[in-house]
Phi, psi and omega in degrees: 000311190292309189293322172303315182300314183294319184303300179316302187297330177274337173287315173309304178309312175304317188287315180288321158320302182286331171291315181292325167291318187281338177280345174309318184288345184241019187303145357273013188279318179047065173298339180279326185285336183292313182296320173309304184294318182294339184275327174299304183309308183295315176297313179290338177290321169291319175282334176284323174295336185279344177281340180266143179315140182303317180291341184248356183292131181285165172308126179296312174310320187281328175296317181292326181299312191297312182287326175296313183304314184296311179304314187281331176308308168322322180273016170284340183305298179299333164306310175305325191282308187291315180230081186291339175294325185277328178225057190299323188252007187279104178244126185312313181294330178293317176300316174299330169294320184286326178297317183303315184289333172297310168317312176300313172289339180279335169296324171288330175286330191278317185289328170294331171294316178259008179307139179219328187206154173310141184174247194229030178299303177303326178292320182299316177292331168303316178294331171314299174313314192282318181306301182280343167283318188286324190251342173265309176296302186296320180295335175288335167295328179288318189288320197293342183291341176293344181241033171275151197281153172309143168262171177300309201259000181207084178299345188250021185309313177293329167289336178285323175296314178299319181295312185296328184276359171250322178283334179287310167305326188279330166299327173294320178308300190300317184293329172298310184298320180281318174299307183306314170315311184281327197224000176308123182232309194254119182291140178275308179218094185298319183275328186271320177207087199301327187280338174285142189220165186290325180287318181303323199278322165298319172302325178290313179296330177290327179275334170296313182300309178306318177285326173308307183301316178307306185293320177299321179296335177292334178278198185277002179054079170291184191286137187052042187289331190284324167290328179280332171295321181301298187298316175302325176300322177294303197275336174281333188289317178291312176317309174317304182302310183294320178308316169305294185309332180288318182302320191287327184297314195294318196283312178306323183291345178260009185050049180231150174273323178234156182290332189179171175255033194276343175239102185305128176100333193244344187090242181257169169317311178296335167296343181268317194258355180304332179265343175276341179300294168312322183281330186303316176297320188283324187286333172312302190300314180292310182282352176255350181262112186319322197288329187240359179290141185280358184248000000 
């Protein structure tokens, strides 16, 4: 298992780095990021819907359409950059909020149209909103980092920001897994995720901090950058751990050990991206706020 995780994890890291580097030639459109997020959203959506009991599962096509619409809304940013006269008022976050509201209303309309007797109608409406927020809105915090403006000392600031937002929580995952196997004694959440230990969490945070420092070192190194990187690694790492536990809650509710077997050694797509999804808003806050950003 460890060998499989190491091999697959390394391949995923190479794929991410290659996509980020290759996308620089197509700025500000970033087609590799677009394709990558579409594939992950559809696969993750399929897994997430499969974890929801059939009686409570929202209308599948509505969820997929909502996810694709939210991803597309993020690419209004380059449209504004290239042709501001065509879309002067199109702001990604405004569109994303409108799409979430639209999915919520559409879910109500569907349930009203097919209603025959009391059951799980309101639950299906709520789950429709949950799917697009969990996989679409949280992911948008990550996607939007790709359009961070260049700084004087870092022309690749957006790439560095995206790397930090992805690799800090994922390295925290790796550190927690290795430290837990070697030193784990005290269970963190015996019912929710029995294999997670406090020793593993500490090991994960230490590797997350080291990753944050290394990533910040690649950038312009602003004042107090080491302290900022340490704080970034701790907060983003903790958010990643909570994201992992949140997905464990979803799986326990669905009575499943893994979201699927799509990624050898990891489980499903959700098992790979769970920590990054929760960490994305925290990383976005850090990296878009000049005073506290380690870049």
